[in-house]
Amino acid sequence: MWYRLILISEWFGEMNERYKLIRDFNRESKLAFISGSVPTLLEAKITKGDSAFRHEFSKFLGGGLRIKALTGTELSRQEMEEIGAIVLANEGMVRKLIVLGWDTLEIHDSIGAFGLKWKLKNYAHTGGLLNARK
Amino acid sequence: MDTTGVAVQVMSDSISAWFWIALGEAIVILLLLTARRKSIPREFIGMDKRDMKNTGDSANMQNIVDSIAKSKELYRELSRKCHPDRFVNTNLQQVAEEIFKEVSRNRRNYQKLLSLKQIAIEKLNLKF
């Protein structure tokens, strides 16, 4: 009974943390765009992600983190790759995203549905820990 | 048999039919759920979510946005000024090599680059 209650409270805590992460990104991105340090306004939002990238912490219909250009200069493919690489280079961030239920990172341009996506699990570097426990 | 008896008989037949349909649906749902559970890979078994969540200060969104906006420029500046070739045949060459390696490793992390810039100012006596 108590275990169930703890699980439910953890679930609500995680949802809160997910939305806080999105809010933080959007706020910082907005401030950077207003101050002129970035030429493109970026927006983060939750999508359903790619079902092929799922793992055991994946949230049902909420496994994708999409960073999308809203306005300003269009993003080239190199710029999208660079933004993806910046997020994926931060191992702590990738682990946090995985634990909070995301499995796919998507970077999209403002025009059309063109975008790139990455499987987050490949960048978490948890293999060492798992192998040590086996 | 009177009309009331017939009505009761028909109702019990229909309840029985609905019961079997519902049972069949429940079995199908259970099978689908089991198949879905099996299809999800289990790489993170034995890992505690709280341990993985404990990522320190590096996992903040301000750092990510700053890295997107400013890390490239700062990396170029640091790699140019801290390049070991500028310190050849001096006692700072070893330090410069170490700083340069760290700069290259953290080229996309603005927070780390800022701390490396501070180290470069202190140890290599550089001015930015």
PDB file of C-alpha atoms in Angstrom:
ATOM      1  CA  MET A   1       0.000   0.000   0.000  1.00  0.00           C
ATOM      2  CA  TRP A   2       2.677   2.499   1.086  1.00  0.00           C
ATOM      3  CA  TYR A   3       4.847   1.372  -1.808  1.00  0.00           C
ATOM      4  CA  ARG A   4       2.003   2.204  -4.205  1.00  0.00           C
ATOM      5  CA  LEU A   5       1.587   5.638  -2.615  1.00  0.00           C
ATOM      6  CA  ILE A   6       5.325   6.318  -2.971  1.00  0.00           C
ATOM      7  CA  LEU A   7       5.159   5.256  -6.632  1.00  0.00           C
ATOM      8  CA  ILE A   8       2.229   7.592  -7.285  1.00  0.00           C
ATOM      9  CA  SER A   9       3.957  10.539  -5.584  1.00  0.00           C
ATOM     10  CA  GLU A  10       7.174   9.789  -7.531  1.00  0.00           C
ATOM     11  CA  TRP A  11       5.182   9.754 -10.773  1.00  0.00           C
ATOM     12  CA  PHE A  12       3.718  13.192 -10.036  1.00  0.00           C
ATOM     13  CA  GLY A  13       7.170  14.475  -8.996  1.00  0.00           C
ATOM     14  CA  GLU A  14       8.660  13.289 -12.269  1.00  0.00           C
ATOM     15  CA  MET A  15       5.926  14.885 -14.350  1.00  0.00           C
ATOM     16  CA  ASN A  16       6.553  18.138 -12.506  1.00  0.00           C
ATOM     17  CA  GLU A  17      10.292  17.828 -13.156  1.00  0.00           C
ATOM     18  CA  ARG A  18       9.696  17.127 -16.864  1.00  0.00           C
ATOM     19  CA  TYR A  19       7.603  20.245 -17.306  1.00  0.00           C
ATOM     20  CA  LYS A  20      10.072  22.295 -15.227  1.00  0.00           C
ATOM     21  CA  LEU A  21      12.893  21.260 -17.587  1.00  0.00           C
ATOM     22  CA  ILE A  22      10.835  22.337 -20.608  1.00  0.00           C
ATOM     23  CA  ARG A  23       9.853  25.627 -18.947  1.00  0.00           C
ATOM     24  CA  ASP A  24      13.489  26.360 -18.004  1.00  0.00           C
ATOM     25  CA  PHE A  25      14.702  25.732 -21.549  1.00  0.00           C
ATOM     26  CA  ASN A  26      11.997  27.919 -23.086  1.00  0.00           C
ATOM     27  CA  ARG A  27      12.658  30.746 -20.612  1.00  0.00           C
ATOM     28  CA  GLU A  28      16.433  30.706 -21.149  1.00  0.00           C
ATOM     29  CA  SER A  29      16.003  30.457 -24.911  1.00  0.00           C
ATOM     30  CA  LYS A  30      13.612  33.407 -24.892  1.00  0.00           C
ATOM     31  CA  LEU A  31      16.009  35.513 -22.805  1.00  0.00           C
ATOM     32  CA  ALA A  32      18.934  34.626 -25.113  1.00  0.00           C
ATOM     33  CA  PHE A  33      16.855  35.561 -28.181  1.00  0.00           C
ATOM     34  CA  ILE A  34      15.756  38.876 -26.660  1.00  0.00           C
ATOM     35  CA  SER A  35      19.319  39.748 -25.649  1.00  0.00           C
ATOM     36  CA  GLY A  36      20.496  38.942 -29.182  1.00  0.00           C
ATOM     37  CA  SER A  37      23.015  36.238 -28.289  1.00  0.00           C
ATOM     38  CA  VAL A  38      21.191  33.674 -30.472  1.00  0.00           C
ATOM     39  CA  PRO A  39      19.758  34.461 -33.920  1.00  0.00           C
ATOM     40  CA  THR A  40      16.964  31.860 -33.660  1.00  0.00           C
ATOM     41  CA  LEU A  41      14.267  31.468 -31.043  1.00  0.00           C
ATOM     42  CA  LEU A  42      14.153  27.833 -29.946  1.00  0.00           C
ATOM     43  CA  GLU A  43      11.257  26.106 -28.252  1.00  0.00           C
ATOM     44  CA  ALA A  44      11.291  22.781 -26.435  1.00  0.00           C
ATOM     45  CA  LYS A  45       8.225  20.582 -26.274  1.00  0.00           C
ATOM     46  CA  ILE A  46       7.206  17.024 -25.553  1.00  0.00           C
ATOM     47  CA  THR A  47       6.351  14.721 -28.463  1.00  0.00           C
ATOM     48  CA  LYS A  48       5.588  11.033 -28.723  1.00  0.00           C
ATOM     49  CA  GLY A  49       9.119  10.205 -29.877  1.00  0.00           C
ATOM     50  CA  ASP A  50      10.269   7.200 -31.863  1.00  0.00           C
ATOM     51  CA  SER A  51       8.939   3.853 -30.693  1.00  0.00           C
ATOM     52  CA  ALA A  52      12.131   2.139 -31.904  1.00  0.00           C
ATOM     53  CA  PHE A  53      14.150   4.139 -29.359  1.00  0.00           C
ATOM     54  CA  ARG A  54      12.106   3.095 -26.320  1.00  0.00           C
ATOM     55  CA  HIS A  55      13.624   1.967 -23.032  1.00  0.00           C
ATOM     56  CA  GLU A  56      12.127   0.911 -19.736  1.00  0.00           C
ATOM     57  CA  PHE A  57      11.796   4.452 -18.321  1.00  0.00           C
ATOM     58  CA  SER A  58      10.090   5.775 -21.483  1.00  0.00           C
ATOM     59  CA  LYS A  59       6.862   7.649 -20.921  1.00  0.00           C
ATOM     60  CA  PHE A  60       3.918   6.398 -22.976  1.00  0.00           C
ATOM     61  CA  LEU A  61       3.258   8.894 -25.828  1.00  0.00           C
ATOM     62  CA  GLY A  62       5.712  11.336 -24.240  1.00  0.00           C
ATOM     63  CA  GLY A  63       9.156   9.948 -25.039  1.00  0.00           C
ATOM     64  CA  GLY A  64      10.304  12.672 -27.425  1.00  0.00           C
ATOM     65  CA  LEU A  65      12.001  15.963 -26.539  1.00  0.00           C
ATOM     66  CA  ARG A  66      11.723  18.253 -29.534  1.00  0.00           C
ATOM     67  CA  ILE A  67      13.727  21.463 -29.823  1.00  0.00           C
ATOM     68  CA  LYS A  68      12.161  23.473 -32.607  1.00  0.00           C
ATOM     69  CA  ALA A  69      13.108  26.759 -34.224  1.00  0.00           C
ATOM     70  CA  LEU A  70      10.176  29.144 -33.868  1.00  0.00           C
ATOM     71  CA  THR A  71      11.295  32.317 -35.572  1.00  0.00           C
ATOM     72  CA  GLY A  72      14.392  34.192 -36.687  1.00  0.00           C
ATOM     73  CA  THR A  73      17.087  32.705 -38.919  1.00  0.00           C
ATOM     74  CA  GLU A  74      16.388  29.270 -40.387  1.00  0.00           C
ATOM     75  CA  LEU A  75      18.518  26.426 -39.079  1.00  0.00           C
ATOM     76  CA  SER A  76      20.836  24.645 -41.475  1.00  0.00           C
ATOM     77  CA  ARG A  77      21.521  20.927 -41.142  1.00  0.00           C
ATOM     78  CA  GLN A  78      24.943  21.676 -39.591  1.00  0.00           C
ATOM     79  CA  GLU A  79      23.356  23.973 -37.020  1.00  0.00           C
ATOM     80  CA  MET A  80      20.801  21.320 -36.105  1.00  0.00           C
ATOM     81  CA  GLU A  81      23.583  18.753 -35.760  1.00  0.00           C
ATOM     82  CA  GLU A  82      25.527  21.177 -33.587  1.00  0.00           C
ATOM     83  CA  ILE A  83      22.540  21.799 -31.263  1.00  0.00           C
ATOM     84  CA  GLY A  84      21.979  18.036 -30.965  1.00  0.00           C
ATOM     85  CA  ALA A  85      25.669  17.469 -30.265  1.00  0.00           C
ATOM     86  CA  ILE A  86      25.642  20.135 -27.531  1.00  0.00           C
ATOM     87  CA  VAL A  87      22.765  18.422 -25.693  1.00  0.00           C
ATOM     88  CA  LEU A  88      24.234  14.953 -26.183  1.00  0.00           C
ATOM     89  CA  ALA A  89      27.734  16.023 -25.098  1.00  0.00           C
ATOM     90  CA  ASN A  90      26.330  16.852 -21.665  1.00  0.00           C
ATOM     91  CA  GLU A  91      26.217  13.350 -20.187  1.00  0.00           C
ATOM     92  CA  GLY A  92      24.510  14.506 -17.003  1.00  0.00           C
ATOM     93  CA  MET A  93      21.720  16.069 -19.014  1.00  0.00           C
ATOM     94  CA  VAL A  94      21.271  12.950 -21.161  1.00  0.00           C
ATOM     95  CA  ARG A  95      20.979  10.752 -18.058  1.00  0.00           C
ATOM     96  CA  LYS A  96      18.463  13.124 -16.538  1.00  0.00           C
ATOM     97  CA  LEU A  97      16.404  13.093 -19.735  1.00  0.00           C
ATOM     98  CA  ILE A  98      16.426   9.275 -19.796  1.00  0.00           C
ATOM     99  CA  VAL A  99      15.356   8.990 -16.169  1.00  0.00           C
ATOM    100  CA  LEU A 100      12.562  11.500 -16.694  1.00  0.00           C
ATOM    101  CA  GLY A 101      11.118   9.322 -19.455  1.00  0.00           C
ATOM    102  CA  TRP A 102      12.538  10.728 -22.676  1.00  0.00           C
ATOM    103  CA  ASP A 103      14.054   8.392 -25.254  1.00  0.00           C
ATOM    104  CA  THR A 104      14.321  10.555 -28.393  1.00  0.00           C
ATOM    105  CA  LEU A 105      15.926  13.947 -28.952  1.00  0.00           C
ATOM    106  CA  GLU A 106      14.522  15.760 -31.977  1.00  0.00           C
ATOM    107  CA  ILE A 107      15.806  18.999 -33.488  1.00  0.00           C
ATOM    108  CA  HIS A 108      13.447  20.599 -35.999  1.00  0.00           C
ATOM    109  CA  ASP A 109      13.578  23.633 -38.226  1.00  0.00           C
ATOM    110  CA  SER A 110      10.774  26.201 -38.303  1.00  0.00           C
ATOM    111  CA  ILE A 111       9.783  25.290 -41.871  1.00  0.00           C
ATOM    112  CA  GLY A 112       8.126  21.975 -42.712  1.00  0.00           C
ATOM    113  CA  ALA A 113       8.668  18.753 -40.845  1.00  0.00           C
ATOM    114  CA  PHE A 114      12.386  18.467 -41.543  1.00  0.00           C
ATOM    115  CA  GLY A 115      14.400  17.468 -38.508  1.00  0.00           C
ATOM    116  CA  LEU A 116      16.996  15.204 -37.003  1.00  0.00           C
ATOM    117  CA  LYS A 117      16.571  12.721 -34.185  1.00  0.00           C
ATOM    118  CA  TRP A 118      18.880  10.809 -31.865  1.00  0.00           C
ATOM    119  CA  LYS A 119      18.445   7.786 -29.619  1.00  0.00           C
ATOM    120  CA  LEU A 120      19.266   9.117 -26.148  1.00  0.00           C
ATOM    121  CA  LYS A 121      20.185   5.698 -24.756  1.00  0.00           C
ATOM    122  CA  ASN A 122      23.263   5.584 -26.999  1.00  0.00           C
ATOM    123  CA  TYR A 123      24.700   8.661 -25.308  1.00  0.00           C
ATOM    124  CA  ALA A 124      24.104   7.859 -21.616  1.00  0.00           C
ATOM    125  CA  HIS A 125      27.320   5.807 -21.199  1.00  0.00           C
ATOM    126  CA  THR A 126      25.788   3.522 -18.576  1.00  0.00           C
ATOM    127  CA  GLY A 127      27.435   0.406 -19.982  1.00  0.00           C
ATOM    128  CA  GLY A 128      30.417   0.589 -17.638  1.00  0.00           C
ATOM    129  CA  LEU A 129      28.230   0.510 -14.549  1.00  0.00           C
ATOM    130  CA  LEU A 130      26.116  -2.325 -15.902  1.00  0.00           C
ATOM    131  CA  ASN A 131      29.150  -4.412 -16.816  1.00  0.00           C
ATOM    132  CA  ALA A 132      30.672  -3.839 -13.369  1.00  0.00           C
ATOM    133  CA  ARG A 133      27.530  -5.241 -11.705  1.00  0.00           C
ATOM    134  CA  LYS A 134      27.318  -8.368 -13.862  1.00  0.00           C
TER     135      LYS A 134
ATOM    136  CA  MET B   1     -43.920 -20.897 -19.894  1.00  0.00           C
ATOM    137  CA  ASP B   2     -45.373 -17.416 -19.363  1.00  0.00           C
ATOM    138  CA  THR B   3     -43.958 -14.180 -20.838  1.00  0.00           C
ATOM    139  CA  THR B   4     -42.052 -13.245 -17.659  1.00  0.00           C
ATOM    140  CA  GLY B   5     -40.223 -16.571 -17.699  1.00  0.00           C
ATOM    141  CA  VAL B   6     -39.216 -16.073 -21.363  1.00  0.00           C
ATOM    142  CA  ALA B   7     -37.894 -12.563 -20.631  1.00  0.00           C
ATOM    143  CA  VAL B   8     -35.734 -13.828 -17.755  1.00  0.00           C
ATOM    144  CA  GLN B   9     -34.382 -16.649 -19.944  1.00  0.00           C
ATOM    145  CA  VAL B  10     -33.443 -14.225 -22.780  1.00  0.00           C
ATOM    146  CA  MET B  11     -31.775 -11.835 -20.307  1.00  0.00           C
ATOM    147  CA  SER B  12     -29.663 -14.564 -18.712  1.00  0.00           C
ATOM    148  CA  ASP B  13     -28.587 -15.770 -22.185  1.00  0.00           C
ATOM    149  CA  SER B  14     -27.579 -12.246 -23.197  1.00  0.00           C
ATOM    150  CA  ILE B  15     -25.648 -11.683 -19.912  1.00  0.00           C
ATOM    151  CA  SER B  16     -23.826 -14.910 -20.471  1.00  0.00           C
ATOM    152  CA  ALA B  17     -22.895 -13.849 -24.049  1.00  0.00           C
ATOM    153  CA  TRP B  18     -21.634 -10.436 -22.866  1.00  0.00           C
ATOM    154  CA  PHE B  19     -19.665 -12.099 -20.089  1.00  0.00           C
ATOM    155  CA  TRP B  20     -17.793 -14.299 -22.569  1.00  0.00           C
ATOM    156  CA  ILE B  21     -17.150 -11.344 -24.893  1.00  0.00           C
ATOM    157  CA  ALA B  22     -15.751  -9.277 -22.006  1.00  0.00           C
ATOM    158  CA  LEU B  23     -13.592 -12.171 -20.874  1.00  0.00           C
ATOM    159  CA  GLY B  24     -12.223 -12.590 -24.410  1.00  0.00           C
ATOM    160  CA  GLU B  25     -11.412  -8.884 -24.604  1.00  0.00           C
ATOM    161  CA  ALA B  26      -9.666  -8.997 -21.232  1.00  0.00           C
ATOM    162  CA  ILE B  27      -7.516 -11.897 -22.397  1.00  0.00           C
ATOM    163  CA  VAL B  28      -6.586 -10.061 -25.620  1.00  0.00           C
ATOM    164  CA  ILE B  29      -5.665  -6.925 -23.624  1.00  0.00           C
ATOM    165  CA  LEU B  30      -3.519  -8.968 -21.241  1.00  0.00           C
ATOM    166  CA  LEU B  31      -1.737 -10.649 -24.148  1.00  0.00           C
ATOM    167  CA  LEU B  32      -1.063  -7.284 -25.809  1.00  0.00           C
ATOM    168  CA  LEU B  33       0.262  -5.818 -22.561  1.00  0.00           C
ATOM    169  CA  THR B  34       2.559  -8.818 -22.055  1.00  0.00           C
ATOM    170  CA  ALA B  35       3.850  -8.536 -25.623  1.00  0.00           C
ATOM    171  CA  ARG B  36       4.487  -4.794 -25.138  1.00  0.00           C
ATOM    172  CA  ARG B  37       6.287  -5.418 -21.855  1.00  0.00           C
ATOM    173  CA  LYS B  38       8.531  -7.978 -23.510  1.00  0.00           C
ATOM    174  CA  SER B  39       9.293  -5.679 -26.449  1.00  0.00           C
ATOM    175  CA  ILE B  40      10.711  -2.915 -24.199  1.00  0.00           C
ATOM    176  CA  PRO B  41      14.469  -3.460 -23.746  1.00  0.00           C
ATOM    177  CA  ARG B  42      15.728  -3.785 -20.170  1.00  0.00           C
ATOM    178  CA  GLU B  43      19.157  -2.168 -20.198  1.00  0.00           C
ATOM    179  CA  PHE B  44      18.676  -0.180 -17.011  1.00  0.00           C
ATOM    180  CA  ILE B  45      17.731  -3.085 -14.729  1.00  0.00           C
ATOM    181  CA  GLY B  46      19.319  -2.718 -11.297  1.00  0.00           C
ATOM    182  CA  MET B  47      19.947   1.000 -11.693  1.00  0.00           C
ATOM    183  CA  ASP B  48      18.339   3.377  -9.250  1.00  0.00           C
ATOM    184  CA  LYS B  49      16.512   6.301 -10.804  1.00  0.00           C
ATOM    185  CA  ARG B  50      17.625   8.570  -7.956  1.00  0.00           C
ATOM    186  CA  ASP B  51      21.301   7.786  -8.633  1.00  0.00           C
ATOM    187  CA  MET B  52      20.872   8.603 -12.304  1.00  0.00           C
ATOM    188  CA  LYS B  53      18.961  11.791 -11.510  1.00  0.00           C
ATOM    189  CA  ASN B  54      21.801  13.069  -9.344  1.00  0.00           C
ATOM    190  CA  THR B  55      23.603  14.844 -12.157  1.00  0.00           C
ATOM    191  CA  GLY B  56      24.852  17.927 -10.339  1.00  0.00           C
ATOM    192  CA  ASP B  57      24.907  21.406 -11.787  1.00  0.00           C
ATOM    193  CA  SER B  58      25.919  20.473 -15.314  1.00  0.00           C
ATOM    194  CA  ALA B  59      22.369  19.412 -16.238  1.00  0.00           C
ATOM    195  CA  ASN B  60      20.752  22.826 -16.233  1.00  0.00           C
ATOM    196  CA  MET B  61      19.044  24.410 -19.161  1.00  0.00           C
ATOM    197  CA  GLN B  62      20.864  27.721 -18.827  1.00  0.00           C
ATOM    198  CA  ASN B  63      24.124  25.906 -19.574  1.00  0.00           C
ATOM    199  CA  ILE B  64      22.558  24.204 -22.617  1.00  0.00           C
ATOM    200  CA  VAL B  65      21.238  27.467 -24.064  1.00  0.00           C
ATOM    201  CA  ASP B  66      24.523  29.265 -23.286  1.00  0.00           C
ATOM    202  CA  SER B  67      26.405  26.401 -24.951  1.00  0.00           C
ATOM    203  CA  ILE B  68      24.224  26.714 -28.069  1.00  0.00           C
ATOM    204  CA  ALA B  69      24.769  30.470 -28.181  1.00  0.00           C
ATOM    205  CA  LYS B  70      28.325  31.051 -27.013  1.00  0.00           C
ATOM    206  CA  SER B  71      30.394  27.869 -26.690  1.00  0.00           C
ATOM    207  CA  LYS B  72      31.739  27.888 -30.264  1.00  0.00           C
ATOM    208  CA  GLU B  73      33.146  31.389 -29.950  1.00  0.00           C
ATOM    209  CA  LEU B  74      34.684  30.737 -26.520  1.00  0.00           C
ATOM    210  CA  TYR B  75      36.159  27.434 -27.702  1.00  0.00           C
ATOM    211  CA  ARG B  76      37.857  29.135 -30.653  1.00  0.00           C
ATOM    212  CA  GLU B  77      39.294  31.845 -28.417  1.00  0.00           C
ATOM    213  CA  LEU B  78      40.551  29.376 -25.793  1.00  0.00           C
ATOM    214  CA  SER B  79      42.015  26.917 -28.290  1.00  0.00           C
ATOM    215  CA  ARG B  80      43.870  29.763 -29.995  1.00  0.00           C
ATOM    216  CA  LYS B  81      45.235  31.349 -26.825  1.00  0.00           C
ATOM    217  CA  CYS B  82      45.992  28.133 -24.907  1.00  0.00           C
ATOM    218  CA  HIS B  83      47.541  26.239 -27.817  1.00  0.00           C
ATOM    219  CA  PRO B  84      50.680  24.406 -26.583  1.00  0.00           C
ATOM    220  CA  ASP B  85      52.656  25.628 -29.610  1.00  0.00           C
ATOM    221  CA  ARG B  86      52.585  29.113 -28.108  1.00  0.00           C
ATOM    222  CA  PHE B  87      54.430  27.830 -25.040  1.00  0.00           C
ATOM    223  CA  VAL B  88      57.143  25.728 -26.701  1.00  0.00           C
ATOM    224  CA  ASN B  89      60.381  25.490 -24.670  1.00  0.00           C
ATOM    225  CA  THR B  90      58.840  27.171 -21.635  1.00  0.00           C
ATOM    226  CA  ASN B  91      57.922  25.692 -18.272  1.00  0.00           C
ATOM    227  CA  LEU B  92      54.229  26.315 -19.034  1.00  0.00           C
ATOM    228  CA  GLN B  93      54.102  23.927 -22.001  1.00  0.00           C
ATOM    229  CA  GLN B  94      52.897  20.957 -19.919  1.00  0.00           C
ATOM    230  CA  VAL B  95      50.145  23.022 -18.266  1.00  0.00           C
ATOM    231  CA  ALA B  96      49.094  24.417 -21.626  1.00  0.00           C
ATOM    232  CA  GLU B  97      48.848  20.904 -23.081  1.00  0.00           C
ATOM    233  CA  GLU B  98      46.607  19.770 -20.240  1.00  0.00           C
ATOM    234  CA  ILE B  99      44.360  22.823 -20.510  1.00  0.00           C
ATOM    235  CA  PHE B 100      44.192  22.444 -24.291  1.00  0.00           C
ATOM    236  CA  LYS B 101      43.140  18.783 -23.936  1.00  0.00           C
ATOM    237  CA  GLU B 102      40.393  19.736 -21.480  1.00  0.00           C
ATOM    238  CA  VAL B 103      39.241  22.564 -23.745  1.00  0.00           C
ATOM    239  CA  SER B 104      38.997  20.161 -26.691  1.00  0.00           C
ATOM    240  CA  ARG B 105      37.121  17.589 -24.585  1.00  0.00           C
ATOM    241  CA  ASN B 106      34.598  20.153 -23.306  1.00  0.00           C
ATOM    242  CA  ARG B 107      34.261  22.203 -26.468  1.00  0.00           C
ATOM    243  CA  ARG B 108      30.445  22.096 -26.279  1.00  0.00           C
ATOM    244  CA  ASN B 109      30.055  22.793 -22.559  1.00  0.00           C
ATOM    245  CA  TYR B 110      29.998  26.530 -21.868  1.00  0.00           C
ATOM    246  CA  GLN B 111      30.213  26.220 -18.074  1.00  0.00           C
ATOM    247  CA  LYS B 112      33.294  24.007 -18.259  1.00  0.00           C
ATOM    248  CA  LEU B 113      34.898  26.316 -20.843  1.00  0.00           C
ATOM    249  CA  LEU B 114      34.361  29.291 -18.542  1.00  0.00           C
ATOM    250  CA  SER B 115      36.073  27.507 -15.657  1.00  0.00           C
ATOM    251  CA  LEU B 116      38.931  26.497 -18.002  1.00  0.00           C
ATOM    252  CA  LYS B 117      39.259  30.126 -19.063  1.00  0.00           C
ATOM    253  CA  GLN B 118      39.698  31.087 -15.425  1.00  0.00           C
ATOM    254  CA  ILE B 119      42.333  28.358 -14.978  1.00  0.00           C
ATOM    255  CA  ALA B 120      44.139  29.573 -18.106  1.00  0.00           C
ATOM    256  CA  ILE B 121      44.174  33.149 -16.771  1.00  0.00           C
ATOM    257  CA  GLU B 122      45.634  31.984 -13.449  1.00  0.00           C
ATOM    258  CA  LYS B 123      48.132  29.369 -14.630  1.00  0.00           C
ATOM    259  CA  LEU B 124      49.208  30.635 -18.047  1.00  0.00           C
ATOM    260  CA  ASN B 125      49.024  34.347 -17.185  1.00  0.00           C
ATOM    261  CA  LEU B 126      46.837  35.048 -20.197  1.00  0.00           C
ATOM    262  CA  LYS B 127      44.720  38.128 -20.764  1.00  0.00           C
ATOM    263  CA  PHE B 128      41.341  37.855 -22.502  1.00  0.00           C
TER     264      PHE B 128
END
